[in-house]
mmCIF file of C-alpha atoms in Angstrom:
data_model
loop_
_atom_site.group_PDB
_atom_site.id
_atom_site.type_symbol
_atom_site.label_atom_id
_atom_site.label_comp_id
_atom_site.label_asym_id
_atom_site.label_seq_id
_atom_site.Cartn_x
_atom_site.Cartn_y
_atom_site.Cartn_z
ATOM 1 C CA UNK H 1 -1.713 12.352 -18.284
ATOM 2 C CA UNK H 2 -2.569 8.299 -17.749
ATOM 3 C CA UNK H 3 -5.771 7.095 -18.308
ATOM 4 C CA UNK H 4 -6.753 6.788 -14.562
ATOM 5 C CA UNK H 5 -6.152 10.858 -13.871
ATOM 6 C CA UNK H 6 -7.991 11.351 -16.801
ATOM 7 C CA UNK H 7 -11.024 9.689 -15.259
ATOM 8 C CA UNK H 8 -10.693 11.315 -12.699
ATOM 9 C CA UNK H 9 -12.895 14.305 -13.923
ATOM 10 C CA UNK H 10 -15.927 12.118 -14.628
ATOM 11 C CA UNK H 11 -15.900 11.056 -10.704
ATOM 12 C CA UNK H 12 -16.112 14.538 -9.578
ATOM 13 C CA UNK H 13 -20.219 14.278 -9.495
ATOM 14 C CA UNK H 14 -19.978 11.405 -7.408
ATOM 15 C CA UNK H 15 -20.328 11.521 -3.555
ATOM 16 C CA UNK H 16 -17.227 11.087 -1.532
ATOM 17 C CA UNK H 17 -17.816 7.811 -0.384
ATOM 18 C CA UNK H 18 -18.937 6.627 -3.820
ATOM 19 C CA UNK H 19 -15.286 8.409 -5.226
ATOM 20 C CA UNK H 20 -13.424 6.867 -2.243
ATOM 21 C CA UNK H 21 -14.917 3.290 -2.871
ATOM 22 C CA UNK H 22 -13.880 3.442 -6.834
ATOM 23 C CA UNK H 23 -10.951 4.556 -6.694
ATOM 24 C CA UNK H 24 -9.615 2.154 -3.853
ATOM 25 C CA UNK H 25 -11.176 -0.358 -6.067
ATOM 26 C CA UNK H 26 -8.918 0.223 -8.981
ATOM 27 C CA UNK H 27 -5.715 0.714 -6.794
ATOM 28 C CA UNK H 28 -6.380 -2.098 -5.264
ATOM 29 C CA UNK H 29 -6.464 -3.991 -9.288
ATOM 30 C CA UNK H 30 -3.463 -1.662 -9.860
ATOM 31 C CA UNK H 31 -1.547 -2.442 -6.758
ATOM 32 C CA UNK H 32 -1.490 -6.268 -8.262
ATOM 33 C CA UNK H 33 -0.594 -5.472 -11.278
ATOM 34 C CA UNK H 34 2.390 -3.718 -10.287
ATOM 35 C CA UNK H 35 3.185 -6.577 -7.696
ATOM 36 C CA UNK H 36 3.247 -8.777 -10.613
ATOM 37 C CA UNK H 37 5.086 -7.036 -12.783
ATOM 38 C CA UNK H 38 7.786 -6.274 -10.093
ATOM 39 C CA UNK H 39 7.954 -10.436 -9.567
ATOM 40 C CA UNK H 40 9.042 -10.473 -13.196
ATOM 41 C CA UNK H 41 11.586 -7.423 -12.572
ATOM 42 C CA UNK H 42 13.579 -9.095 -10.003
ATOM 43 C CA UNK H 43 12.982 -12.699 -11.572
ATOM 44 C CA UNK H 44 14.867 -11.749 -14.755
ATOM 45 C CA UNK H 45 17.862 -11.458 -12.466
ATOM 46 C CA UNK H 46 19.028 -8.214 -14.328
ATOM 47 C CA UNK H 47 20.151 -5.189 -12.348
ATOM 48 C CA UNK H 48 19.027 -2.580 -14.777
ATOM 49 C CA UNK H 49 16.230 -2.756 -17.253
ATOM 50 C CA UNK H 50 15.786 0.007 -19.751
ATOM 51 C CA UNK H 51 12.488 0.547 -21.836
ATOM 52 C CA UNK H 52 11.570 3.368 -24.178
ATOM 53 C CA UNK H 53 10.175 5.706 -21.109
ATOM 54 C CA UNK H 54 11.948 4.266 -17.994
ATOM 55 C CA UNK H 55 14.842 2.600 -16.488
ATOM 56 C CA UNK H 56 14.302 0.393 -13.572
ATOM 57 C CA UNK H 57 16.966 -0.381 -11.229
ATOM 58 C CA UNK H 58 16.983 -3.156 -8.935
ATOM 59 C CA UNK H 59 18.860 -2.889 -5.289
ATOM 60 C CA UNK H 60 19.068 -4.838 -2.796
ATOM 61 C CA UNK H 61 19.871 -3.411 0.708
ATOM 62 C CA UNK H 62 19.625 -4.577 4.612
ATOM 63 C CA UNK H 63 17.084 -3.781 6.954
ATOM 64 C CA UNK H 64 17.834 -4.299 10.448
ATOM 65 C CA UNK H 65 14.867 -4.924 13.224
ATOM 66 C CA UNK H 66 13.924 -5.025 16.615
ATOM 67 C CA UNK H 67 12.353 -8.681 17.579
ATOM 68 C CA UNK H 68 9.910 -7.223 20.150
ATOM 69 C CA UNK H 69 9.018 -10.495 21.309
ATOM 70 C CA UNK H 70 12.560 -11.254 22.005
ATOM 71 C CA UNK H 71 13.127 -8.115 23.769
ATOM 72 C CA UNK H 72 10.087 -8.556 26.128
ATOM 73 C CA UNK H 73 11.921 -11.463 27.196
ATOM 74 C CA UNK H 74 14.372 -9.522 28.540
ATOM 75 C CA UNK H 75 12.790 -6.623 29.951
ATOM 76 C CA UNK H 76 10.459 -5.950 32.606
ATOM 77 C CA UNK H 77 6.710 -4.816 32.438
ATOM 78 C CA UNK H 78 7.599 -1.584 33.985
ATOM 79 C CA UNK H 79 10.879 -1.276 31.165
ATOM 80 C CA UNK H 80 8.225 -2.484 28.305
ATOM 81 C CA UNK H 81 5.521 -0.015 29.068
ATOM 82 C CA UNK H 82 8.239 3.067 29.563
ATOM 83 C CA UNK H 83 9.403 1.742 25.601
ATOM 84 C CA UNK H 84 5.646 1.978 23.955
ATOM 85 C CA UNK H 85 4.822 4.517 21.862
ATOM 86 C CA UNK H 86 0.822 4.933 21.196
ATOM 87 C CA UNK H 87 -0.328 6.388 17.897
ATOM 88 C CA UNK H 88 -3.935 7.161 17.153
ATOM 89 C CA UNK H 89 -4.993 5.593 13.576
ATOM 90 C CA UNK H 90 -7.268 6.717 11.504
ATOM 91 C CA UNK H 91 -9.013 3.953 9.282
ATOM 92 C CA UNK H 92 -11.734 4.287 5.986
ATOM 93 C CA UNK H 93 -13.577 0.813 5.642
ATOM 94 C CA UNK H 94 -15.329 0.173 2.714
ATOM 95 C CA UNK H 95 -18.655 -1.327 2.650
ATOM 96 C CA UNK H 96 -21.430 -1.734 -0.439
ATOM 97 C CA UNK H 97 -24.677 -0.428 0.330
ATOM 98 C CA UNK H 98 -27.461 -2.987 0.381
ATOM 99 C CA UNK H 99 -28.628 -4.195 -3.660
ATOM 100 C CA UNK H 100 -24.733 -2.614 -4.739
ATOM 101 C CA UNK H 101 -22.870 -5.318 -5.881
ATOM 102 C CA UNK H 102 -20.103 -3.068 -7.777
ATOM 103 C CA UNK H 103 -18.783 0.055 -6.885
ATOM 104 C CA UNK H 104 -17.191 1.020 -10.342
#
C-alpha cells in the first residue's frame, strides 16, 4: 500500500469537506509531479523504459476532431441547435474557511 492510502485512515475523523479539500490538495501536488516526470519520459526519446517495478511504454497515436467553429460556418442555426447535446455538470469548489490558511 503507498504512503498516501495509508493516510488515508487518519482522515477518516475529518468532515467531508475537510477530507475532500486535503486530498484534492495533494492530487493536485501529485498531478505535477507526475506531469513532470512524464516530460522527462517522452524527452529521453526512448520507446520503452524499464525500472525495477514497472515498464513504461511510450505511443504515439492520432486523434481526429471536429473544429466546431469551422462547422458553424457551415451550418445553419436551426442545423447547429438540432447537433447540441446538453449535459448537466456537477462541480465541488474548494474554498478555505475564514483564519484557514492550509487545508493539510
Amino acid at each position: 500500500m503507498s504512503n498516501v492510502l495509508a493516510s488515508l485512515a487518519n482522515l477518516s475523523t475529518l468532515s467531508l469537506a475537510d477530507r475532500y479539500a486535503i486530498l484534492k490538495a495533494d492530487a493536485d501536488v501529485i498531478a505535477k509531479a507526475l506531469d513532470a516526470v512524464k516530460a522527462e519520459i517522452k524527452a529521453t526519446g526512448l520507446e520503452t523504459i524499464e525500472g525495477e517495478r514497472a515498464i513504461v511504454t511510450v505511443c504515439l497515436s492520432e486523434r481526429s476532431t471536429l473544429d466546431s467553429k469551422a462547422a458553424k460556418a457551415f451550418l445553419t442555426d436551426e442545423q447547429i441547435a438540432s447537433c447540441t447535446k446538453v449535459t448537466l455538470v456537477e462541480t465541488l469548489r474548494i474554498k478555505p474557511k475564514a483564519g484557514v490558511t492550509v487545508l493539510a
